[in-house]
Amino acid sequence: MPHGDSLPPDENAAPDGPGGSAPIDFSVDLSSHETLRRAHVLAALGPDWDPVAALRDEEEAHRLLYSGLDAEQQRLYDELVSAGVLPGRGDGRAPA
């Protein structure tokens, strides 16, 4: 074909757009991958994992982290809880 001649239109070609091609519908079902991932997580945790104890330990860590705050720290903590930045616990005040 000589230079400058165009090819005949292809009926199956995507219409020209900003990128020269039409969007393609693309989806992936990850549900089987998610099931496998969860199985691996539970296997890694082992049979001795106690979710109630883990939650209790997390609550204790949170209590310790925000205990013993001075007045300015307590004010800032209360402000962050009321703004929804930090999760509130109990009455919304850090333990003393």
CSV table of N, CA and C in Angstrom, one decimal:
chain,number,residue,atom,x,y,z
A,1,MET,N,0.9,-1.2,0.0
A,1,MET,CA,0.0,0.0,0.0
A,1,MET,C,0.9,1.2,0.0
A,2,PRO,N,0.7,2.2,-0.9
A,2,PRO,CA,1.6,3.4,-1.0
A,2,PRO,C,1.4,4.2,0.3
A,3,HIS,N,2.4,5.0,0.6
A,3,HIS,CA,2.4,5.9,1.7
A,3,HIS,C,1.3,6.9,1.6
A,4,GLY,N,0.5,7.1,2.7
A,4,GLY,CA,-0.6,8.1,2.6
A,4,GLY,C,-1.9,7.4,2.4
A,5,ASP,N,-2.0,6.2,1.9
A,5,ASP,CA,-3.2,5.5,1.7
A,5,ASP,C,-3.7,5.0,3.1
A,6,SER,N,-5.0,5.0,3.4
A,6,SER,CA,-5.5,4.5,4.6
A,6,SER,C,-6.0,3.1,4.4
A,7,LEU,N,-6.1,2.4,5.5
A,7,LEU,CA,-6.6,1.1,5.5
A,7,LEU,C,-8.1,1.1,5.5
A,8,PRO,N,-8.8,0.1,4.9
A,8,PRO,CA,-10.2,0.1,5.0
A,8,PRO,C,-10.7,0.0,6.4
A,9,PRO,N,-11.9,0.6,6.7
A,9,PRO,CA,-12.4,0.5,8.1
A,9,PRO,C,-12.6,-0.9,8.5
A,10,ASP,N,-12.3,-1.2,9.8
A,10,ASP,CA,-12.5,-2.5,10.4
A,10,ASP,C,-13.8,-2.5,11.2
A,11,GLU,N,-14.7,-3.3,10.9
A,11,GLU,CA,-16.0,-3.2,11.6
A,11,GLU,C,-15.9,-3.6,13.1
A,12,ASN,N,-14.9,-4.4,13.4
A,12,ASN,CA,-14.7,-4.8,14.8
A,12,ASN,C,-13.8,-3.9,15.6
A,13,ALA,N,-13.2,-2.9,14.9
A,13,ALA,CA,-12.3,-2.0,15.6
A,13,ALA,C,-13.0,-1.1,16.6
A,14,ALA,N,-12.4,-0.8,17.7
A,14,ALA,CA,-13.0,0.1,18.7
A,14,ALA,C,-13.0,1.5,18.1
A,15,PRO,N,-14.0,2.3,18.5
A,15,PRO,CA,-14.1,3.7,18.0
A,15,PRO,C,-12.9,4.5,18.5
A,16,ASP,N,-12.5,5.5,17.7
A,16,ASP,CA,-11.4,6.4,18.2
A,16,ASP,C,-12.0,7.2,19.3
A,17,GLY,N,-11.1,7.3,20.4
A,17,GLY,CA,-11.4,8.2,21.5
A,17,GLY,C,-10.2,8.9,21.9
A,18,PRO,N,-10.1,9.4,23.1
A,18,PRO,CA,-8.9,10.2,23.5
A,18,PRO,C,-7.7,9.3,23.5
A,19,GLY,N,-7.8,8.0,23.8
A,19,GLY,CA,-6.7,7.1,23.8
A,19,GLY,C,-6.6,6.3,22.6
A,20,GLY,N,-7.6,6.5,21.7
A,20,GLY,CA,-7.6,5.7,20.4
A,20,GLY,C,-8.3,4.4,20.6
A,21,SER,N,-8.9,4.1,21.7
A,21,SER,CA,-9.6,2.9,21.9
A,21,SER,C,-10.8,3.1,22.9
A,22,ALA,N,-11.7,2.2,22.7
A,22,ALA,CA,-12.9,2.3,23.6
A,22,ALA,C,-12.6,1.6,24.9
A,23,PRO,N,-13.2,1.9,26.0
A,23,PRO,CA,-13.0,1.2,27.3
A,23,PRO,C,-13.5,-0.2,27.1
A,24,ILE,N,-12.8,-1.1,27.9
A,24,ILE,CA,-13.1,-2.5,27.9
A,24,ILE,C,-13.7,-2.8,29.2
A,25,ASP,N,-14.8,-3.6,29.2
A,25,ASP,CA,-15.4,-4.0,30.5
A,25,ASP,C,-14.6,-5.1,31.1
A,26,PHE,N,-14.0,-4.9,32.2
A,26,PHE,CA,-13.1,-5.8,32.8
A,26,PHE,C,-13.5,-6.0,34.3
A,27,SER,N,-13.7,-7.2,34.7
A,27,SER,CA,-14.0,-7.5,36.1
A,27,SER,C,-13.4,-8.9,36.4
A,28,VAL,N,-13.0,-9.0,37.7
A,28,VAL,CA,-12.4,-10.2,38.2
A,28,VAL,C,-13.1,-10.6,39.5
A,29,ASP,N,-13.5,-11.8,39.6
A,29,ASP,CA,-14.2,-12.3,40.8
A,29,ASP,C,-13.1,-12.8,41.7
A,30,LEU,N,-12.8,-12.1,42.9
A,30,LEU,CA,-11.8,-12.5,43.8
A,30,LEU,C,-12.3,-13.3,45.0
A,31,SER,N,-13.6,-13.8,44.9
A,31,SER,CA,-14.1,-14.4,46.1
A,31,SER,C,-13.4,-15.7,46.4
A,32,SER,N,-12.9,-16.5,45.4
A,32,SER,CA,-12.2,-17.7,45.8
A,32,SER,C,-10.8,-17.4,46.3
A,33,HIS,N,-10.2,-16.3,45.8
A,33,HIS,CA,-8.9,-15.8,46.4
A,33,HIS,C,-9.1,-15.3,47.8
A,34,GLU,N,-10.2,-14.6,48.1
A,34,GLU,CA,-10.4,-14.2,49.4
A,34,GLU,C,-10.6,-15.3,50.4
A,35,THR,N,-11.3,-16.3,50.0
A,35,THR,CA,-11.5,-17.5,50.8
A,35,THR,C,-10.2,-18.2,51.1
A,36,LEU,N,-9.3,-18.3,50.1
A,36,LEU,CA,-8.0,-18.9,50.3
A,36,LEU,C,-7.2,-18.0,51.2
A,37,ARG,N,-7.2,-16.7,51.1
A,37,ARG,CA,-6.5,-15.8,51.9
A,37,ARG,C,-6.9,-16.0,53.4
A,38,ARG,N,-8.2,-16.0,53.6
A,38,ARG,CA,-8.7,-16.2,55.0
A,38,ARG,C,-8.3,-17.5,55.6
A,39,ALA,N,-8.3,-18.6,54.8
A,39,ALA,CA,-7.8,-19.9,55.3
A,39,ALA,C,-6.3,-19.8,55.7
A,40,HIS,N,-5.5,-19.1,54.9
A,40,HIS,CA,-4.1,-19.0,55.2
A,40,HIS,C,-3.9,-18.2,56.5
A,41,VAL,N,-4.7,-17.1,56.6
A,41,VAL,CA,-4.6,-16.3,57.9
A,41,VAL,C,-4.9,-17.1,59.1
A,42,LEU,N,-6.0,-17.9,59.0
A,42,LEU,CA,-6.4,-18.7,60.2
A,42,LEU,C,-5.4,-19.8,60.4
A,43,ALA,N,-4.8,-20.4,59.4
A,43,ALA,CA,-3.7,-21.4,59.5
A,43,ALA,C,-2.5,-20.8,60.2
A,44,ALA,N,-2.2,-19.5,59.8
A,44,ALA,CA,-1.0,-18.9,60.4
A,44,ALA,C,-1.2,-18.5,61.9
A,45,LEU,N,-2.5,-18.2,62.2
A,45,LEU,CA,-2.8,-17.9,63.6
A,45,LEU,C,-2.7,-19.1,64.5
A,46,GLY,N,-3.0,-20.2,63.9
A,46,GLY,CA,-2.8,-21.5,64.7
A,46,GLY,C,-4.0,-21.8,65.5
A,47,PRO,N,-4.0,-23.0,66.0
A,47,PRO,CA,-5.2,-23.5,66.8
A,47,PRO,C,-5.3,-22.9,68.2
A,48,ASP,N,-4.2,-22.3,68.7
A,48,ASP,CA,-4.2,-21.7,70.0
A,48,ASP,C,-4.7,-20.2,70.0
A,49,TRP,N,-5.0,-19.7,68.9
A,49,TRP,CA,-5.4,-18.3,68.8
A,49,TRP,C,-6.8,-18.1,69.5
A,50,ASP,N,-6.9,-17.2,70.4
A,50,ASP,CA,-8.1,-16.9,71.1
A,50,ASP,C,-8.6,-15.5,70.8
A,51,PRO,N,-9.6,-15.3,69.9
A,51,PRO,CA,-10.0,-14.0,69.5
A,51,PRO,C,-10.5,-13.1,70.7
A,52,VAL,N,-11.1,-13.7,71.7
A,52,VAL,CA,-11.6,-13.0,72.8
A,52,VAL,C,-10.4,-12.4,73.6
A,53,ALA,N,-9.4,-13.2,73.8
A,53,ALA,CA,-8.2,-12.8,74.5
A,53,ALA,C,-7.5,-11.7,73.7
A,54,ALA,N,-7.5,-11.8,72.4
A,54,ALA,CA,-6.8,-10.8,71.5
A,54,ALA,C,-7.6,-9.5,71.6
A,55,LEU,N,-8.9,-9.5,71.6
A,55,LEU,CA,-9.7,-8.3,71.8
A,55,LEU,C,-9.5,-7.7,73.2
A,56,ARG,N,-9.4,-8.5,74.2
A,56,ARG,CA,-9.2,-8.0,75.6
A,56,ARG,C,-7.8,-7.4,75.6
A,57,ASP,N,-6.8,-8.0,75.0
A,57,ASP,CA,-5.4,-7.4,75.0
A,57,ASP,C,-5.4,-6.1,74.3
A,58,GLU,N,-6.2,-6.0,73.2
A,58,GLU,CA,-6.2,-4.8,72.4
A,58,GLU,C,-6.8,-3.7,73.2
A,59,GLU,N,-7.9,-4.0,73.9
A,59,GLU,CA,-8.6,-3.0,74.8
A,59,GLU,C,-7.6,-2.5,75.9
A,60,GLU,N,-6.9,-3.5,76.5
A,60,GLU,CA,-5.9,-3.1,77.5
A,60,GLU,C,-4.8,-2.2,77.0
A,61,ALA,N,-4.3,-2.5,75.8
A,61,ALA,CA,-3.3,-1.7,75.1
A,61,ALA,C,-3.8,-0.3,74.9
A,62,HIS,N,-5.1,-0.2,74.4
A,62,HIS,CA,-5.7,1.1,74.2
A,62,HIS,C,-5.8,1.9,75.5
A,63,ARG,N,-6.2,1.2,76.6
A,63,ARG,CA,-6.3,1.8,77.9
A,63,ARG,C,-5.0,2.4,78.4
A,64,LEU,N,-4.0,1.5,78.2
A,64,LEU,CA,-2.6,2.0,78.6
A,64,LEU,C,-2.1,3.1,77.8
A,65,LEU,N,-2.4,3.1,76.5
A,65,LEU,CA,-1.9,4.1,75.6
A,65,LEU,C,-2.4,5.5,76.0
A,66,TYR,N,-3.7,5.6,76.4
A,66,TYR,CA,-4.3,6.8,76.7
A,66,TYR,C,-4.4,7.1,78.2
A,67,SER,N,-3.7,6.4,79.0
A,67,SER,CA,-3.8,6.6,80.5
A,67,SER,C,-2.7,7.6,80.9
A,68,GLY,N,-2.9,8.3,82.0
A,68,GLY,CA,-2.0,9.2,82.5
A,68,GLY,C,-1.8,10.5,81.7
A,69,LEU,N,-2.8,10.9,80.9
A,69,LEU,CA,-2.6,12.1,80.1
A,69,LEU,C,-2.7,13.3,81.0
A,70,ASP,N,-1.9,14.4,80.7
A,70,ASP,CA,-2.0,15.6,81.4
A,70,ASP,C,-3.2,16.4,80.9
A,71,ALA,N,-3.6,17.5,81.4
A,71,ALA,CA,-4.8,18.2,81.0
A,71,ALA,C,-4.8,18.6,79.6
A,72,GLU,N,-3.7,19.1,79.0
A,72,GLU,CA,-3.7,19.4,77.6
A,72,GLU,C,-3.8,18.2,76.7
A,73,GLN,N,-3.2,17.1,77.1
A,73,GLN,CA,-3.3,15.9,76.3
A,73,GLN,C,-4.7,15.3,76.3
A,74,GLN,N,-5.3,15.4,77.5
A,74,GLN,CA,-6.7,15.0,77.7
A,74,GLN,C,-7.6,15.8,76.8
A,75,ARG,N,-7.4,17.1,76.8
A,75,ARG,CA,-8.3,18.0,76.0
A,75,ARG,C,-8.1,17.6,74.5
A,76,LEU,N,-6.9,17.4,74.1
A,76,LEU,CA,-6.7,17.0,72.7
A,76,LEU,C,-7.3,15.6,72.4
A,77,TYR,N,-7.1,14.7,73.3
A,77,TYR,CA,-7.8,13.4,73.1
A,77,TYR,C,-9.3,13.5,73.0
A,78,ASP,N,-9.9,14.3,73.9
A,78,ASP,CA,-11.4,14.5,73.9
A,78,ASP,C,-11.8,15.1,72.5
A,79,GLU,N,-11.0,16.1,72.1
A,79,GLU,CA,-11.3,16.7,70.8
A,79,GLU,C,-11.2,15.7,69.6
A,80,LEU,N,-10.2,14.9,69.6
A,80,LEU,CA,-10.1,13.9,68.6
A,80,LEU,C,-11.2,12.8,68.6
A,81,VAL,N,-11.6,12.5,69.8
A,81,VAL,CA,-12.7,11.5,69.9
A,81,VAL,C,-14.0,12.2,69.4
A,82,SER,N,-14.3,13.4,69.8
A,82,SER,CA,-15.5,14.1,69.4
A,82,SER,C,-15.5,14.3,67.9
A,83,ALA,N,-14.3,14.5,67.3
A,83,ALA,CA,-14.2,14.7,65.8
A,83,ALA,C,-14.3,13.4,65.1
A,84,GLY,N,-14.3,12.2,65.8
A,84,GLY,CA,-14.4,10.9,65.1
A,84,GLY,C,-13.0,10.4,64.6
A,85,VAL,N,-11.9,11.1,65.0
A,85,VAL,CA,-10.6,10.7,64.6
A,85,VAL,C,-10.2,9.4,65.4
A,86,LEU,N,-10.4,9.5,66.7
A,86,LEU,CA,-10.1,8.3,67.5
A,86,LEU,C,-11.4,7.7,68.0
A,87,PRO,N,-11.5,6.4,68.2
A,87,PRO,CA,-12.7,5.8,68.7
A,87,PRO,C,-12.9,6.1,70.1
A,88,GLY,N,-14.1,6.4,70.5
A,88,GLY,CA,-14.4,6.6,71.9
A,88,GLY,C,-14.5,5.3,72.7
A,89,ARG,N,-14.2,5.4,74.0
A,89,ARG,CA,-14.3,4.3,74.9
A,89,ARG,C,-15.0,4.7,76.1
A,90,GLY,N,-16.0,3.9,76.5
A,90,GLY,CA,-16.7,4.2,77.7
A,90,GLY,C,-17.4,5.5,77.7
A,91,ASP,N,-17.0,6.4,78.6
A,91,ASP,CA,-17.7,7.7,78.6
A,91,ASP,C,-17.0,8.7,77.7
A,92,GLY,N,-16.0,8.3,76.9
A,92,GLY,CA,-15.4,9.2,76.0
A,92,GLY,C,-14.2,9.9,76.5
A,93,ARG,N,-13.8,9.5,77.8
A,93,ARG,CA,-12.6,10.1,78.4
A,93,ARG,C,-11.5,9.1,78.6
A,94,ALA,N,-10.3,9.5,78.4
A,94,ALA,CA,-9.2,8.6,78.6
A,94,ALA,C,-9.1,8.2,80.0
A,95,PRO,N,-8.7,7.0,80.3
A,95,PRO,CA,-8.6,6.6,81.7
A,95,PRO,C,-7.5,7.3,82.4
A,96,ALA,N,-7.6,7.6,83.7
A,96,ALA,CA,-6.6,8.3,84.5
A,96,ALA,C,-5.5,7.4,84.9
